[in-house]
Structure formats: C-alpha cells, structure tokens
Amino acid sequence: MKRILFFVCIMLTLLSTETTAKTLVVYYSYTGNSQEIVNTLTSQITADQLEIQPAEKGLRYEANNYALGTQLLNAIKANPNDASSYPAIDPVTVSIDDYQNIVQQS
C-alpha cells in the first residue's frame, strides 16, 4: 500500500511540472493492479507508458498461491545488487534520453 501511495504522489507531482516536459511511466504489473493504476493516472496527464515484460512467457506467477512469484521475489531480496537474481526481461526499445521525467514503480 505504501508503494501505491508513493507512486500516486509522484504522479500528482508530475501534474504540476512543466507541460512541455515529456514523461515516461515504467512499470511491471505482477497481478494487474499496477497496470490499472498506471492506466488511470496516465489518462489524467500526458505521459507514455512502458510495461516491463518477462522474457519467459507463459509463467503463471499466481499459481499455487503465488509459489513461483514468491520464489522469484525471495531470490531478488537475497541478492538485490546481483543482476543474475532478477528474471530476464524483454528488450526495451524506448530511449530514456527522450524523456525529462521518468516515473518507475518500485
């Protein structure tokens, strides 16, 4: 819940920024909740969206009471500074240099 409130606060701050500045919202939606929040907020401001997608397709993170998702999160928590702890993602083709404001889900 704290993450959602923090995310909302950042988005509201962007509402008051210079209107010519380009904004990119980067997110990953584990359960679909983050995607819903991003869609709602970006409908109220001018911002592009970039959804991070896992490279391995067809995984059901919610299966077996989120067993796979929990396993992945525990691996990240155990070694947060080790890139190999994170699952591979699809290549990103967006250039962040094109944006003055970048909001990321954390």
JSON list of N, CA, C and O in Angstrom, two decimals, residues 28 51-59 61 72 86-92:
[
{"chain": "A", "resi": 28, "resn": "TYR", "atom": "N", "xyz": [6.01, -2.67, -13.94]},
{"chain": "A", "resi": 28, "resn": "TYR", "atom": "CA", "xyz": [5.76, -4.09, -14.13]},
{"chain": "A", "resi": 28, "resn": "TYR", "atom": "C", "xyz": [4.53, -4.41, -13.30]},
{"chain": "A", "resi": 28, "resn": "TYR", "atom": "O", "xyz": [4.44, -3.99, -12.14]},
{"chain": "A", "resi": 51, "resn": "GLU", "atom": "N", "xyz": [5.62, -0.89, -20.13]},
{"chain": "A", "resi": 51, "resn": "GLU", "atom": "CA", "xyz": [5.42, -2.04, -19.25]},
{"chain": "A", "resi": 51, "resn": "GLU", "atom": "C", "xyz": [6.58, -3.01, -19.45]},
{"chain": "A", "resi": 51, "resn": "GLU", "atom": "O", "xyz": [6.87, -3.43, -20.56]},
{"chain": "A", "resi": 52, "resn": "ILE", "atom": "N", "xyz": [7.23, -3.34, -18.37]},
{"chain": "A", "resi": 52, "resn": "ILE", "atom": "CA", "xyz": [8.32, -4.31, -18.41]},
{"chain": "A", "resi": 52, "resn": "ILE", "atom": "C", "xyz": [7.69, -5.70, -18.49]},
{"chain": "A", "resi": 52, "resn": "ILE", "atom": "O", "xyz": [6.80, -6.03, -17.70]},
{"chain": "A", "resi": 53, "resn": "GLN", "atom": "N", "xyz": [8.15, -6.50, -19.45]},
{"chain": "A", "resi": 53, "resn": "GLN", "atom": "CA", "xyz": [7.61, -7.84, -19.65]},
{"chain": "A", "resi": 53, "resn": "GLN", "atom": "C", "xyz": [8.69, -8.89, -19.41]},
{"chain": "A", "resi": 53, "resn": "GLN", "atom": "O", "xyz": [9.83, -8.72, -19.86]},
{"chain": "A", "resi": 54, "resn": "PRO", "atom": "N", "xyz": [8.36, -9.98, -18.72]},
{"chain": "A", "resi": 54, "resn": "PRO", "atom": "CA", "xyz": [9.34, -11.05, -18.53]},
{"chain": "A", "resi": 54, "resn": "PRO", "atom": "C", "xyz": [9.65, -11.72, -19.86]},
{"chain": "A", "resi": 54, "resn": "PRO", "atom": "O", "xyz": [8.77, -11.86, -20.73]},
{"chain": "A", "resi": 55, "resn": "ALA", "atom": "N", "xyz": [10.91, -12.12, -20.04]},
{"chain": "A", "resi": 55, "resn": "ALA", "atom": "CA", "xyz": [11.31, -12.78, -21.29]},
{"chain": "A", "resi": 55, "resn": "ALA", "atom": "C", "xyz": [10.69, -14.17, -21.41]},
{"chain": "A", "resi": 55, "resn": "ALA", "atom": "O", "xyz": [10.33, -14.60, -22.51]},
{"chain": "A", "resi": 56, "resn": "GLU", "atom": "N", "xyz": [10.56, -14.86, -20.29]},
{"chain": "A", "resi": 56, "resn": "GLU", "atom": "CA", "xyz": [9.98, -16.21, -20.31]},
{"chain": "A", "resi": 56, "resn": "GLU", "atom": "C", "xyz": [8.47, -16.08, -20.28]},
{"chain": "A", "resi": 56, "resn": "GLU", "atom": "O", "xyz": [7.89, -15.57, -19.32]},
{"chain": "A", "resi": 57, "resn": "LYS", "atom": "N", "xyz": [7.83, -16.53, -21.34]},
{"chain": "A", "resi": 57, "resn": "LYS", "atom": "CA", "xyz": [6.38, -16.39, -21.47]},
{"chain": "A", "resi": 57, "resn": "LYS", "atom": "C", "xyz": [5.66, -17.61, -20.90]},
{"chain": "A", "resi": 57, "resn": "LYS", "atom": "O", "xyz": [6.21, -18.69, -20.79]},
{"chain": "A", "resi": 58, "resn": "GLY", "atom": "N", "xyz": [4.41, -17.41, -20.55]},
{"chain": "A", "resi": 58, "resn": "GLY", "atom": "CA", "xyz": [3.55, -18.49, -20.12]},
{"chain": "A", "resi": 58, "resn": "GLY", "atom": "C", "xyz": [3.66, -18.86, -18.65]},
{"chain": "A", "resi": 58, "resn": "GLY", "atom": "O", "xyz": [2.99, -19.79, -18.20]},
{"chain": "A", "resi": 59, "resn": "LEU", "atom": "N", "xyz": [4.49, -18.15, -17.90]},
{"chain": "A", "resi": 59, "resn": "LEU", "atom": "CA", "xyz": [4.59, -18.45, -16.48]},
{"chain": "A", "resi": 59, "resn": "LEU", "atom": "C", "xyz": [3.38, -17.88, -15.75]},
{"chain": "A", "resi": 59, "resn": "LEU", "atom": "O", "xyz": [2.93, -16.79, -16.05]},
{"chain": "A", "resi": 61, "resn": "TYR", "atom": "N", "xyz": [2.56, -16.68, -12.36]},
{"chain": "A", "resi": 61, "resn": "TYR", "atom": "CA", "xyz": [3.10, -16.30, -11.06]},
{"chain": "A", "resi": 61, "resn": "TYR", "atom": "C", "xyz": [2.08, -16.48, -9.94]},
{"chain": "A", "resi": 61, "resn": "TYR", "atom": "O", "xyz": [2.46, -16.67, -8.79]},
{"chain": "A", "resi": 72, "resn": "LEU", "atom": "N", "xyz": [10.70, -16.14, -6.91]},
{"chain": "A", "resi": 72, "resn": "LEU", "atom": "CA", "xyz": [11.46, -15.11, -7.63]},
{"chain": "A", "resi": 72, "resn": "LEU", "atom": "C", "xyz": [11.74, -13.90, -6.74]},
{"chain": "A", "resi": 72, "resn": "LEU", "atom": "O", "xyz": [12.86, -13.37, -6.75]},
{"chain": "A", "resi": 86, "resn": "TYR", "atom": "N", "xyz": [17.64, -11.38, -10.83]},
{"chain": "A", "resi": 86, "resn": "TYR", "atom": "CA", "xyz": [16.41, -10.91, -11.45]},
{"chain": "A", "resi": 86, "resn": "TYR", "atom": "C", "xyz": [16.08, -11.73, -12.69]},
{"chain": "A", "resi": 86, "resn": "TYR", "atom": "O", "xyz": [16.98, -12.13, -13.43]},
{"chain": "A", "resi": 87, "resn": "PRO", "atom": "N", "xyz": [14.79, -11.97, -12.94]},
{"chain": "A", "resi": 87, "resn": "PRO", "atom": "CA", "xyz": [14.42, -12.69, -14.16]},
{"chain": "A", "resi": 87, "resn": "PRO", "atom": "C", "xyz": [14.71, -11.83, -15.39]},
{"chain": "A", "resi": 87, "resn": "PRO", "atom": "O", "xyz": [14.68, -10.61, -15.32]},
{"chain": "A", "resi": 88, "resn": "ALA", "atom": "N", "xyz": [15.00, -12.50, -16.49]},
{"chain": "A", "resi": 88, "resn": "ALA", "atom": "CA", "xyz": [15.25, -11.78, -17.75]},
{"chain": "A", "resi": 88, "resn": "ALA", "atom": "C", "xyz": [13.98, -11.08, -18.20]},
{"chain": "A", "resi": 88, "resn": "ALA", "atom": "O", "xyz": [12.87, -11.55, -17.96]},
{"chain": "A", "resi": 89, "resn": "ILE", "atom": "N", "xyz": [14.15, -9.93, -18.86]},
{"chain": "A", "resi": 89, "resn": "ILE", "atom": "CA", "xyz": [13.01, -9.18, -19.39]},
{"chain": "A", "resi": 89, "resn": "ILE", "atom": "C", "xyz": [13.17, -9.02, -20.89]},
{"chain": "A", "resi": 89, "resn": "ILE", "atom": "O", "xyz": [14.26, -9.17, -21.44]},
{"chain": "A", "resi": 90, "resn": "ASP", "atom": "N", "xyz": [12.06, -8.73, -21.55]},
{"chain": "A", "resi": 90, "resn": "ASP", "atom": "CA", "xyz": [12.09, -8.44, -22.98]},
{"chain": "A", "resi": 90, "resn": "ASP", "atom": "C", "xyz": [12.91, -7.18, -23.22]},
{"chain": "A", "resi": 90, "resn": "ASP", "atom": "O", "xyz": [12.93, -6.28, -22.37]},
{"chain": "A", "resi": 91, "resn": "PRO", "atom": "N", "xyz": [13.56, -7.11, -24.37]},
{"chain": "A", "resi": 91, "resn": "PRO", "atom": "CA", "xyz": [14.32, -5.89, -24.68]},
{"chain": "A", "resi": 91, "resn": "PRO", "atom": "C", "xyz": [13.41, -4.66, -24.68]},
{"chain": "A", "resi": 91, "resn": "PRO", "atom": "O", "xyz": [12.25, -4.72, -25.07]},
{"chain": "A", "resi": 92, "resn": "VAL", "atom": "N", "xyz": [13.96, -3.56, -24.24]},
{"chain": "A", "resi": 92, "resn": "VAL", "atom": "CA", "xyz": [13.24, -2.29, -24.19]},
{"chain": "A", "resi": 92, "resn": "VAL", "atom": "C", "xyz": [13.75, -1.42, -25.32]},
{"chain": "A", "resi": 92, "resn": "VAL", "atom": "O", "xyz": [14.95, -1.22, -25.45]}
]
